[in-house]
CSV table of C-alpha atoms and ligand atoms in Angstrom, one decimal:
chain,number,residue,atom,x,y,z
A,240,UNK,CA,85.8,239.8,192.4
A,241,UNK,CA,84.4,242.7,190.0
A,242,UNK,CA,86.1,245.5,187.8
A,243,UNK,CA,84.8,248.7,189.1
A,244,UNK,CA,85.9,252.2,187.7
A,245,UNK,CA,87.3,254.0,190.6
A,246,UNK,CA,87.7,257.7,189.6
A,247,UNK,CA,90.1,259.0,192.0
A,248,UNK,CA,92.8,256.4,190.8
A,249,UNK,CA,92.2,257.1,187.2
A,250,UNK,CA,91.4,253.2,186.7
A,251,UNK,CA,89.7,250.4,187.2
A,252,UNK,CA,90.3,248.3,190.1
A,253,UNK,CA,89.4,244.4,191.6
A,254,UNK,CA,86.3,245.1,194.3
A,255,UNK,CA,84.5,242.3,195.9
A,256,UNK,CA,81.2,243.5,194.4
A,257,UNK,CA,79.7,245.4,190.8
A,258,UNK,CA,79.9,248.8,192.0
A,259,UNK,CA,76.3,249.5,193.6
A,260,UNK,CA,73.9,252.1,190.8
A,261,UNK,CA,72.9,255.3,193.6
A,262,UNK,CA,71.1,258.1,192.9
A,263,UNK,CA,72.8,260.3,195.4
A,264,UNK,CA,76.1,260.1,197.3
A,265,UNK,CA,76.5,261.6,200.7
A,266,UNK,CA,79.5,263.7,199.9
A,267,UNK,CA,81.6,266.3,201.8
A,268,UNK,CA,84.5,268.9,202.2
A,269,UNK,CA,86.6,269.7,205.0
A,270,UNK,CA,89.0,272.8,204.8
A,271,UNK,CA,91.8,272.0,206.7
A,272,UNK,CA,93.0,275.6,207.1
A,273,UNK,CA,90.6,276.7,209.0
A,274,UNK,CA,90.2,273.4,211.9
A,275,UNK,CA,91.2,275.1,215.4
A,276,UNK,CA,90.6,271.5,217.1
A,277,UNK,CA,88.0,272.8,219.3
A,278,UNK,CA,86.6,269.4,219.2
A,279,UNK,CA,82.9,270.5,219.1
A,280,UNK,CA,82.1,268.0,215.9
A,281,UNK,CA,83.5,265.4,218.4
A,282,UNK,CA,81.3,266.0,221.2
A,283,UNK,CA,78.3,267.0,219.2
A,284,UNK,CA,78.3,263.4,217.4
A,285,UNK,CA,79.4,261.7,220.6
A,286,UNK,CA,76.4,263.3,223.0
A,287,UNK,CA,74.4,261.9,220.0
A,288,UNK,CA,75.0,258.8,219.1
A,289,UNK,CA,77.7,257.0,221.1
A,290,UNK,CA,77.0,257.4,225.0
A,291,UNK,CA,76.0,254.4,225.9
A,292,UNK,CA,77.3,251.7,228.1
A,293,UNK,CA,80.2,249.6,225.6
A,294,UNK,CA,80.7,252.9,223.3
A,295,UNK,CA,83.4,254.8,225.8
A,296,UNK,CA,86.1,254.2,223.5
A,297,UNK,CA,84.0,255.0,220.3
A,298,UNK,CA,84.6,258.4,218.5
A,299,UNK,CA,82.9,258.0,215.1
A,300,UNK,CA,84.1,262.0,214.4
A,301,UNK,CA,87.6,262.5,215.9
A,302,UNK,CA,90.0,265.2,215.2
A,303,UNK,CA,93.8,264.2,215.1
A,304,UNK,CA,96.9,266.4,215.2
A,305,UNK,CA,99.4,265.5,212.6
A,306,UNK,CA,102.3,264.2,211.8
A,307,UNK,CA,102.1,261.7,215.1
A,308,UNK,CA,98.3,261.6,216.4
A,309,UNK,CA,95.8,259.1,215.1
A,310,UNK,CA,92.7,257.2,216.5
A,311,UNK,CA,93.3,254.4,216.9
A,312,UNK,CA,97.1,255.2,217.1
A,313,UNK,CA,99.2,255.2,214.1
A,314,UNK,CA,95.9,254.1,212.1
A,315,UNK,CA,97.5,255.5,208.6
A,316,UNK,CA,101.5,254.9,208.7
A,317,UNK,CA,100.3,251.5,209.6
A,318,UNK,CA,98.3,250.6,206.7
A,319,UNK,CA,100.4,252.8,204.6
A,320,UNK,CA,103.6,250.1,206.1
A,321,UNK,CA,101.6,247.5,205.5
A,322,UNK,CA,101.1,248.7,201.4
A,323,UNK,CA,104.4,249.1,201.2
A,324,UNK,CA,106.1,245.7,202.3
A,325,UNK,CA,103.2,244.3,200.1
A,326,UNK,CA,104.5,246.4,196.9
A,327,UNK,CA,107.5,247.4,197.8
A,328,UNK,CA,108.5,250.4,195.4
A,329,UNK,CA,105.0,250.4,193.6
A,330,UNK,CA,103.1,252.5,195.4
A,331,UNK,CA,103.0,255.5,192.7
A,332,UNK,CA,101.2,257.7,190.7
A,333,UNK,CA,101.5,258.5,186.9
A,334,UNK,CA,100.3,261.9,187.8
A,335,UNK,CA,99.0,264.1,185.1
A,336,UNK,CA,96.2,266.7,185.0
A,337,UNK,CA,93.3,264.6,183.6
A,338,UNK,CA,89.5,264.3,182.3
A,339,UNK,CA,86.7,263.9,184.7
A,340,UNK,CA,87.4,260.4,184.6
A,341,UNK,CA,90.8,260.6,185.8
A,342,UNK,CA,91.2,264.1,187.6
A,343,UNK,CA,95.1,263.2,189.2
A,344,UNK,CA,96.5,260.9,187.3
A,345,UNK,CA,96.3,257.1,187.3
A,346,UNK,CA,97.7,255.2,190.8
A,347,UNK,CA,100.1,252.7,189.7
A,348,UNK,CA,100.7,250.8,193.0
A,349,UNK,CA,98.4,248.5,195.0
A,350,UNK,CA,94.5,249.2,196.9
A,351,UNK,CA,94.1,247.4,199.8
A,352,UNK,CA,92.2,244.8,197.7
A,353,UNK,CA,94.6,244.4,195.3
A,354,UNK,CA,97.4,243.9,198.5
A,355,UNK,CA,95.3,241.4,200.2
A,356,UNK,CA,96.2,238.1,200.8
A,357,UNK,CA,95.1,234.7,199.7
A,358,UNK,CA,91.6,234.2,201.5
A,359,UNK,CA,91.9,238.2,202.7
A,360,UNK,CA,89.3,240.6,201.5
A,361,UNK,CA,91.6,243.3,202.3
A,362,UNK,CA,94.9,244.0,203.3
A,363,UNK,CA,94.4,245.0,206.8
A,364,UNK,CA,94.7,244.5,210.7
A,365,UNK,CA,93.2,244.7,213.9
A,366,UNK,CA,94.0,247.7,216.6
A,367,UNK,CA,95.2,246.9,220.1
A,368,UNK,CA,92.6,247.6,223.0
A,369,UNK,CA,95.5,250.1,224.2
A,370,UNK,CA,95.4,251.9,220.2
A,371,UNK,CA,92.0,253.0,221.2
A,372,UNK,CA,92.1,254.5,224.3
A,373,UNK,CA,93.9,258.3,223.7
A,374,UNK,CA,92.0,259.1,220.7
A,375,UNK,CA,93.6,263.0,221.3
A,376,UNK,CA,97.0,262.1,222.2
A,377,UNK,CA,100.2,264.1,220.7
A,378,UNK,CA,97.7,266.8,220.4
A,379,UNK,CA,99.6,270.0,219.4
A,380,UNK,CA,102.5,268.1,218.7
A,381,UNK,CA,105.0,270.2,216.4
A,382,UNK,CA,107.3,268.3,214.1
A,383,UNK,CA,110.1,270.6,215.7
A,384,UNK,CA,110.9,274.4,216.1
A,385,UNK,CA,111.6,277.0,213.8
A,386,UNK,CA,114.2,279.3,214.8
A,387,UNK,CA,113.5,281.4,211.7
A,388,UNK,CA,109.8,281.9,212.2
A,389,UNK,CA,107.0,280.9,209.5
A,390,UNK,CA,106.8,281.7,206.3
A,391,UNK,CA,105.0,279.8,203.6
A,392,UNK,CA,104.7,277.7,201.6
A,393,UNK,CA,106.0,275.3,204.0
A,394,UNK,CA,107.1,275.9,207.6
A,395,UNK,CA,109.9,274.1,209.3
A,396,UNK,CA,108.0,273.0,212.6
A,397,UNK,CA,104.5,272.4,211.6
A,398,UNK,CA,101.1,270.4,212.5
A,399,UNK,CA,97.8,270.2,211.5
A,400,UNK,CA,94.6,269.2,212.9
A,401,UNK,CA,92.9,266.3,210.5
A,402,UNK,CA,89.3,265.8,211.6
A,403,UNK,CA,88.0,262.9,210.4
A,404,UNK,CA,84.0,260.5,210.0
A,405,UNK,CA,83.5,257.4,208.4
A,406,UNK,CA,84.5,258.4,204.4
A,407,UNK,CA,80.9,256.7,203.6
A,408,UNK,CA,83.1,255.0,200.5
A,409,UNK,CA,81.5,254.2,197.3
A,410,UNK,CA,83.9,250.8,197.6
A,411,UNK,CA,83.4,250.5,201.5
A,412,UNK,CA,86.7,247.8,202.7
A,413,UNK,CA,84.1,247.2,205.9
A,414,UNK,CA,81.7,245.9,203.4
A,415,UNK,CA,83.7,244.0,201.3
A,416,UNK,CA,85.4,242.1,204.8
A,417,UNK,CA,82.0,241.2,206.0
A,418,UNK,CA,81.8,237.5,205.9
A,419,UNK,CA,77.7,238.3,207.3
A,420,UNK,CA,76.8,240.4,204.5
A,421,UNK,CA,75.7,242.7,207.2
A,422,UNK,CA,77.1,245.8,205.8
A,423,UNK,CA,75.4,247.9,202.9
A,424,UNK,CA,75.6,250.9,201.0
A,425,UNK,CA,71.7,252.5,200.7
A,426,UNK,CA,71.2,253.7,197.3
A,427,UNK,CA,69.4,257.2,197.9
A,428,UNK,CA,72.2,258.2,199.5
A,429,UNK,CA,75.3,256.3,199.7
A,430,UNK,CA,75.1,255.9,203.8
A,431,UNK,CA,77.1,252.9,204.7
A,432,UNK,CA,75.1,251.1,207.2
A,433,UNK,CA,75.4,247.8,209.6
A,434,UNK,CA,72.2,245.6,210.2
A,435,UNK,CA,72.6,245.4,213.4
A,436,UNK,CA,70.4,242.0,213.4
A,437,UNK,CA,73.1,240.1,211.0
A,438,UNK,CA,76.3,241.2,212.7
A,439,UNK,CA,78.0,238.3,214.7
A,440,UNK,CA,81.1,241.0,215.9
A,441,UNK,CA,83.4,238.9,213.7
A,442,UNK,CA,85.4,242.4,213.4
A,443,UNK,CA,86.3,241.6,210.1
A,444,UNK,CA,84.9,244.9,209.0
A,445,UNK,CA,87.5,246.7,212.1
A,446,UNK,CA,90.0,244.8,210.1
A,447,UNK,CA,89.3,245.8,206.5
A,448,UNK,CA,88.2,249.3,206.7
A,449,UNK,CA,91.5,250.8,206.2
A,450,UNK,CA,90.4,254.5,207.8
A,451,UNK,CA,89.5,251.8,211.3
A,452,UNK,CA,86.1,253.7,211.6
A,453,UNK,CA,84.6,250.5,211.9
A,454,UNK,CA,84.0,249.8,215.8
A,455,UNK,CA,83.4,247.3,218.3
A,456,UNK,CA,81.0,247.5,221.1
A,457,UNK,CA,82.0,244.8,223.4
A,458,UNK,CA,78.1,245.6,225.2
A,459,UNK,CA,76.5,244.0,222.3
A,460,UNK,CA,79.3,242.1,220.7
A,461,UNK,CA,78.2,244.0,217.1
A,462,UNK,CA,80.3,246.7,215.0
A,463,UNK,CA,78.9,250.1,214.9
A,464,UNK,CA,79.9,252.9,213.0
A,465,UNK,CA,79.1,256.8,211.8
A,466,UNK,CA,75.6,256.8,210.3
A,467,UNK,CA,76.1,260.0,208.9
A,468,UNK,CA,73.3,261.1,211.1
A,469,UNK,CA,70.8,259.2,207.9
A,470,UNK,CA,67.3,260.9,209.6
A,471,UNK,CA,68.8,264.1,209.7
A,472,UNK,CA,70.1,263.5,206.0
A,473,UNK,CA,66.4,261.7,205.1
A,474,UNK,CA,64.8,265.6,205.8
A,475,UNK,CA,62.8,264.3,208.7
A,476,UNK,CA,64.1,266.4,211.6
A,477,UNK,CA,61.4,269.1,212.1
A,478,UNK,CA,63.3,271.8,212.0
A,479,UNK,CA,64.1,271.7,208.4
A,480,UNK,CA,60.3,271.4,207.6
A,481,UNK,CA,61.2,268.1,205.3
A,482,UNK,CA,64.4,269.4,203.6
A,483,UNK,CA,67.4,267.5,203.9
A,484,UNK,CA,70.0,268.8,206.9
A,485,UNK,CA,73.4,268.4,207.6
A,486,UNK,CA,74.8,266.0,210.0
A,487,UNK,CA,75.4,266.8,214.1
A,488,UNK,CA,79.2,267.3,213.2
A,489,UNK,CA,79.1,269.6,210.4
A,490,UNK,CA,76.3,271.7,211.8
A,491,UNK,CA,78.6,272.5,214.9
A,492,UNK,CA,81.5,273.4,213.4
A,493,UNK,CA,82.6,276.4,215.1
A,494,UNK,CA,85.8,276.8,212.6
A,495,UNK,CA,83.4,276.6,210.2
A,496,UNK,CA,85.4,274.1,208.1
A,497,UNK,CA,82.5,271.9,206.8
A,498,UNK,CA,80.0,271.8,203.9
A,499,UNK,CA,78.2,268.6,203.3
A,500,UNK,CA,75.8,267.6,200.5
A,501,UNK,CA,74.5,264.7,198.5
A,502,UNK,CA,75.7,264.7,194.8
A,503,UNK,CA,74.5,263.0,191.8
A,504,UNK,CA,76.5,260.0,190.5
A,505,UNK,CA,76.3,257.8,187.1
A,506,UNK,CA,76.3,254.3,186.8
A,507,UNK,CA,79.6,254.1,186.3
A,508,UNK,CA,80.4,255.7,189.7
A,509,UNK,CA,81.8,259.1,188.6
A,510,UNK,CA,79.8,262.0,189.6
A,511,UNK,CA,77.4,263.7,187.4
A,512,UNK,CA,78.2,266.9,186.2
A,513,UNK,CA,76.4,269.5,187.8
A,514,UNK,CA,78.9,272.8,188.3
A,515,UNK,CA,76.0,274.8,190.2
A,516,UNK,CA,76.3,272.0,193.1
A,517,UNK,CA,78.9,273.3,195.7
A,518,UNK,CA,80.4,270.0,196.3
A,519,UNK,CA,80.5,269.3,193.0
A,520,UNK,CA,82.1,272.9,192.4
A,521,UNK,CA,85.1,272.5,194.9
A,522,UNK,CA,86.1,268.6,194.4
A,523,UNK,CA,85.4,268.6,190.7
A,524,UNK,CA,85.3,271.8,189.1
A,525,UNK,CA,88.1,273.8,191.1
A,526,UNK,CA,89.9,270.4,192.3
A,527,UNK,CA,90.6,272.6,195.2
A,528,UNK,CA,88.8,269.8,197.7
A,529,UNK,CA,90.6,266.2,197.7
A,530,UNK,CA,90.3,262.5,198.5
A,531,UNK,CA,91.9,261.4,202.1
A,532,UNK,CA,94.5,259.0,200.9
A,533,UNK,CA,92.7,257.8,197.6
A,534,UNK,CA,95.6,255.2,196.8
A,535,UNK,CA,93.5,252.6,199.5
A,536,UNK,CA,91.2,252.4,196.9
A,537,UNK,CA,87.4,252.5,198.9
A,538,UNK,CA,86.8,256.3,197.0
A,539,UNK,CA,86.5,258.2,200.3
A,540,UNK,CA,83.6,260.7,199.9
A,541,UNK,CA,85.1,263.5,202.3
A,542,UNK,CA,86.9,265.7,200.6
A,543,UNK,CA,90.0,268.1,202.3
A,544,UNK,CA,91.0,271.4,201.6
A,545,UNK,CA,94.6,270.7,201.9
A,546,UNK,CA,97.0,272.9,204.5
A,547,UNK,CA,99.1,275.2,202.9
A,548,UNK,CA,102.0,274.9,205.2
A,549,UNK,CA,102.5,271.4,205.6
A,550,UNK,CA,105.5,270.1,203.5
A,551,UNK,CA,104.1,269.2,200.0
A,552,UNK,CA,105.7,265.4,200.4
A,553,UNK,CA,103.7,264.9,203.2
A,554,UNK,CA,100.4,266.0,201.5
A,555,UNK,CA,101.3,264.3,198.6
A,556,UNK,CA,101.4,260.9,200.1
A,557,UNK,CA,97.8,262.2,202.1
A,558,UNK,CA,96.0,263.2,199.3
A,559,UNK,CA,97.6,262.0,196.2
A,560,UNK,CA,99.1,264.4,192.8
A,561,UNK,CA,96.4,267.2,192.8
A,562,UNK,CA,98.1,268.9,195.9
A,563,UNK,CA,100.3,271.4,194.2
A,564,UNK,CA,97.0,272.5,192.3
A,565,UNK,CA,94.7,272.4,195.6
A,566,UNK,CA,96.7,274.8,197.2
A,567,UNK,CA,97.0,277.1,194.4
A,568,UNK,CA,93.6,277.3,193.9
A,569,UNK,CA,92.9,278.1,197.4
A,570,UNK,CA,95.6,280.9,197.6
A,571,UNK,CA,95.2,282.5,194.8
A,572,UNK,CA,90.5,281.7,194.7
A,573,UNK,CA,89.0,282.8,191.8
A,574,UNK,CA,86.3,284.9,192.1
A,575,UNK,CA,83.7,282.3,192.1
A,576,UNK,CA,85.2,280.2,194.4
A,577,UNK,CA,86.2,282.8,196.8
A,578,UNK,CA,82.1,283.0,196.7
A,579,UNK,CA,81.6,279.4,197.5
A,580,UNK,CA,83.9,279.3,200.3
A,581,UNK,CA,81.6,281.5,202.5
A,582,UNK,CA,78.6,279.0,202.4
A,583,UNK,CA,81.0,276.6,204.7
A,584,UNK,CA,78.3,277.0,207.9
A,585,UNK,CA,76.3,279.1,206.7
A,586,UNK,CA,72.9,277.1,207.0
A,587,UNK,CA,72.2,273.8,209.0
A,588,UNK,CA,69.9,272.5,205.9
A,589,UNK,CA,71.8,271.3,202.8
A,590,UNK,CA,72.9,273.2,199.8
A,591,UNK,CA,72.3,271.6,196.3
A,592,UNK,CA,72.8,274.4,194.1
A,593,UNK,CA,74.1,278.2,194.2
A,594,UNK,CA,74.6,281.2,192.1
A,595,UNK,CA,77.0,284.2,192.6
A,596,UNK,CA,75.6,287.9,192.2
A,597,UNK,CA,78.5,290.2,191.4
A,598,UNK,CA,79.2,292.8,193.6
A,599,UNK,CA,81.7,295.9,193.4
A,600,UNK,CA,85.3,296.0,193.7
A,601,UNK,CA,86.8,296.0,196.9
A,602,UNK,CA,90.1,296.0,196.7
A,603,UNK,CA,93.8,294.4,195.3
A,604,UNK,CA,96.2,292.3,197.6
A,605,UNK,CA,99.1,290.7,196.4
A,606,UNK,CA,99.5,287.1,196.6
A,607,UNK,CA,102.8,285.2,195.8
A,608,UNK,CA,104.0,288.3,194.1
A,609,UNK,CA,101.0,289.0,191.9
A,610,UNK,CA,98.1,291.7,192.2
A,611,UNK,CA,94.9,289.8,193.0
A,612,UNK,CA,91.2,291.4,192.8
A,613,UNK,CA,88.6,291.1,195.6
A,614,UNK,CA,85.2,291.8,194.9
A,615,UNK,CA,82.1,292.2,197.3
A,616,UNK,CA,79.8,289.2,195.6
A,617,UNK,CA,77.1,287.5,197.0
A,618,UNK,CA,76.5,283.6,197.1
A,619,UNK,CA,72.7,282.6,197.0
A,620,UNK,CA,72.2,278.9,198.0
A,621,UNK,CA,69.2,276.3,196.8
A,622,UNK,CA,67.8,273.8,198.9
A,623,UNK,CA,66.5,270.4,196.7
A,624,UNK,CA,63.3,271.9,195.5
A,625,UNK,CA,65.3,275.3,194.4
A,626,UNK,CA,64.0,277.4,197.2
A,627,UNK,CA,66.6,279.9,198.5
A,628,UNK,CA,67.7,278.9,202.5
A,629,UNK,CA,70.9,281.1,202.4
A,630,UNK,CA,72.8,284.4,201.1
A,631,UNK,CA,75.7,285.9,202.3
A,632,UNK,CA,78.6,287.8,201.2
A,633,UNK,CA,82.1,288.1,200.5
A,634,UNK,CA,82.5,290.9,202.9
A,635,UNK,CA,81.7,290.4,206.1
A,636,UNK,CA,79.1,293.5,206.8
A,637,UNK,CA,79.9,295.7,209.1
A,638,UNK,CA,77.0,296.8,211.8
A,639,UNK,CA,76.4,299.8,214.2
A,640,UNK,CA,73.7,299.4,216.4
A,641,UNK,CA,72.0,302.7,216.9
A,642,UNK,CA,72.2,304.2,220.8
A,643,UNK,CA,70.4,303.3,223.5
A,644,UNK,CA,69.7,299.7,221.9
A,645,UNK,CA,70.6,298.0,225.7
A,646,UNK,CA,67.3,297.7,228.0
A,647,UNK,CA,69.3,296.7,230.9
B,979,LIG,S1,85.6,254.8,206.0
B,979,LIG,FE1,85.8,252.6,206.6
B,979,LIG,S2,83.9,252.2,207.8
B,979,LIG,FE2,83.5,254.0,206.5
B,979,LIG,S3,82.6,253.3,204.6
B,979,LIG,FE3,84.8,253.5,204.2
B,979,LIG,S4,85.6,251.4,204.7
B,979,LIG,FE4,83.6,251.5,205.6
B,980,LIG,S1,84.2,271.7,215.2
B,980,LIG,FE1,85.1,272.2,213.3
B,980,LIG,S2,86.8,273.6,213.9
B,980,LIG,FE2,86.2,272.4,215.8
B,980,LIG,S3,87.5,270.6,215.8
B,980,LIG,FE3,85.6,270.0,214.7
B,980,LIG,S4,86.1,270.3,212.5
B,980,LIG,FE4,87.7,271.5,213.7
C-alpha cells in the first residue's frame, strides 16, 4: 500500500500503488439539467463497441433515473450500505471552502480501500446475473406527487436522469483488485485499459470497481470495459485531420449535456492550472462541475453539473459539500461561464483552450430575487495546436431565409 494525495477528499489516502505521473487525464462534465434520457449516448457506444456475441448485457454508457434505477440494480445504495456498516457513523465531511488542493473540504470517513477487509483490495461485491439484465428499469420513476406543483429549489416529487461511463479514475478500484496486473492506466491520457491477453475473468475487478463498470463477457471469459473510445481520443479518426475528438457518447448527445477534454495534471495528481481550459474552467475554477460520489476514493474524472431540484441531502451524499455552491453558480452564471456553457456540443473535436469576446447587453432577468445581466458574448474554442475549430454565441441567432429558398 502507498499514500497518494487524492484531491477531491482534501487528503491523502492508502492506494495499492504510487499514484501513476500522466501528462494528460481524460476528463469530463456532464450537466445533469439538461439529460432528457433519450438514450442516444447509449446506443451510439453500444452499436460501437459492445454488439457482439457475450456483450448483450454490457452497457459501458447507461443512463439511470434516480432515486431507484441503477445498472446493475441498486449499484450505489449498495456500496454506499456496505461503507456504512464498515464505519458506521464516519462517513463525513469537514466541509469547508478550500485551496486547489482541497476544493470541498476533507472526507473524514472511509474509501473503499480504507473499508476493505483483511486480504480485500477493496470493499466491494459481486452483482447477481438478474442485477444486470434491466439496465433502464424504474425509468421515470418519481419519488412521489406533488399536489402543490414545482417550484424550486427543491421539488416534492422529483427524478433525475444520471448518465453514466467508466469515471477513467486516477486511483482505478478495478486496477487495484486485479490479482493479473492486467489492468492499467496509459499515461498520455489516463484511459484505463484491460490487456485483454493477461485477464483470466477472475472478476475481481467487477468486484472492486465501486461504480460496477467493470464487465464480464462470459464469450471470452475476460472483463471488458469503456475505452473511452482511445483512437478516437489518440486523433486518428480521419475526420478530425489528426486532432484529438470526443468519444461516440459525448459526440451524440442530443441534450447536449457533454464536454469532454484531456487536462494537464502534476505529479502529485492535482490538475495543473490552466483557467483557459474548459474543463479546467467548470470543475476547478467555477466548482460548478463535481465528482460522482468522491467519498469512494478512485477520483472519478467525470464531472456533474448537479440538478437544481433534487433535495440538497440527496446531492450531498452524490456529490459531496460543494453542492450548495454548484448550484449557485449555475443559477446565478457569471458572465464567463454563461460563455462556456454553450461549447457543451458544439464541435465533435476536443476543446483545450477558449476565450470570450464580449458582446452587448441583452437584457436583465431576475434570479432568486436579484436583477441579473445577460450579455450577447461569443466563446471561441482552440484545438491542441491553438487553431480555432469553434465559435458560437450566447444568443442563439435568429435566421430568415429569404423567399423562394425551396426548389421543390
Ligand atoms: S469507474 Fe470503475 S472501471 Fe472505471 S476506472 Fe474507475 S474503478 Fe475502474
Ligand atoms: S444522449 Fe445526452 S441527453 Fe440523451 S440520454 Fe445521453 S446524456 Fe442524456
Amino acid at each position: 500500500m502507498a499514500n497518494v494525495h487524492n484531491w477531491q477528499l482534501g487528503r491523502e489516502m492508502s492506494y495499492r500503488h504510487e499514484g501513476g505521473v500522466y501528462d494528460k487525464q481524460f476528463a469530463a462534465v456532464f450537466n445533469i439539467n439538461r439529460c432528457i434520457a433519450c438514450q442516444t449516448c447509449t446506443m451510439a457506444c453500444k452499436s460501437t463497441w459492445t454488439h457482439s456475441p457475450g456483450q448483450e448485457l454490457m452497457w459501458w454508457n447507461n443512463v439511470e433515473t434516480k432515486p431507484f434505477g441503477g445498472y446493475p440494480s441498486h449499484w450505489d445504495s449498495r456500496i454506499l450500505s456496505m461503507l456504512e456498516n464498515a464505519n458506521p457513523g464516519g462517513q463525513s465531511w469537514e466541509a469547508h471552502a478550500g485551496d486547489e488542493a482541497a476544493p470541498y473540504g476533507q472526507f473524514e470517513g472511509k474509501t473503499v480501500f480504507e473499508a476493505a477487509d483483511a486480504g480485500q483490495r477493496a470493499l466491494g461485491y459481486l452483482p447477481r446475473e438478474a442485477d444486470w439484465k434491466s439496465p433502464n428499469r424504474y425509468e421515470d420513476h418519481a419519488t412521489g406527487f406533488s399536489k402543490n406543483g414545482a417550484t424550486l429549489p427543491e421539488h416534492e416529487g422529483w427524478f433525475f436522469y444520471l448518465a453514466r461511463i467508466c469515471n477513467h479514475c486516477s486511483y482505478p478500484a478495478c486496477l487495484a483488485g486485479c490479482p493479473r496486473n492486467a489492468i492499467y492506466k496509459r499515461p498520455e491520457d489516463g484511459i484505463v485499459l484491460v490487456d485483454q491477453e493477461r485477464c483470466r475473468g477472475y472478476q475481481k475487478c467487477v468486484e472492486a470497481c465501486p461504480y460496477k463498470k467493470a464487465m464480464y463477457r462470459p464469450t471470452t471469459r475476460t472483463t471488458e470495459k469503456c475505452i473511452a473510445c482511445y483512437p478516437r481520443v489518440e486523433g486518428s479518426d480521419p475526420l478530425t485531420d489528426g486532432q484529438p475528438m470526443e468519444t461516440r457518447c459525448m459526440a451524440a448527445c442530443v441534450g447536449k449535456i457533454r464536454l469532454q477534454g484531456l487536462v494537464d495534471v502534476q505529479d502529485d495528481g492535482v490538475w495543473a492550472s490552466d483557467p483557459s481550459h474548459p474543463i479546467y474552467y467548470l470543475v476547478h475554477e467555477e466548482r460548478v462541475a463535481l465528482p460522482l460520489y468522491p467519498q469512494f476514493g478512485t477520483q472519478p474524472n467525470v464531472y456533474y453539473i448537479p440538478p437544481r431540484w433534487v433535495p440538497r441531502q440527496y446531492l450531498h451524499q452524490m456529490f459531496g459539500p460543494g453542492v450548495d455552491h454548484a448550484i449557485e453558480a449555475y443559477t446565478r452564471p457569471s458572465r464567463r461561464l454563461l460563455a462556456v456553457l454553450q461549447l457543451f456540443r458544439a464541435t465533435q473535436k476536443m476543446v483545450f483552450s477558449f476565450d470570450v469576446r464580449e458582446g452587448p447587453k441583452l437584457s436583465e432577468i431576475m434570479v432568486g430575487g436579484e436583477p441579473l445581466e445577460l450579455f450577447d458574448d461569443t466563446v471561441v474554442g482552440f484545438d491542441r495546436d491553438g487553431r480555432e475549430i469553434v465559435r458560437v454565441r450566447v444568443e442563439d441567432p435568429l435566421i430568415e431565409r429569404p423567399g423562394r429558398i425551396n426548389s421543390i
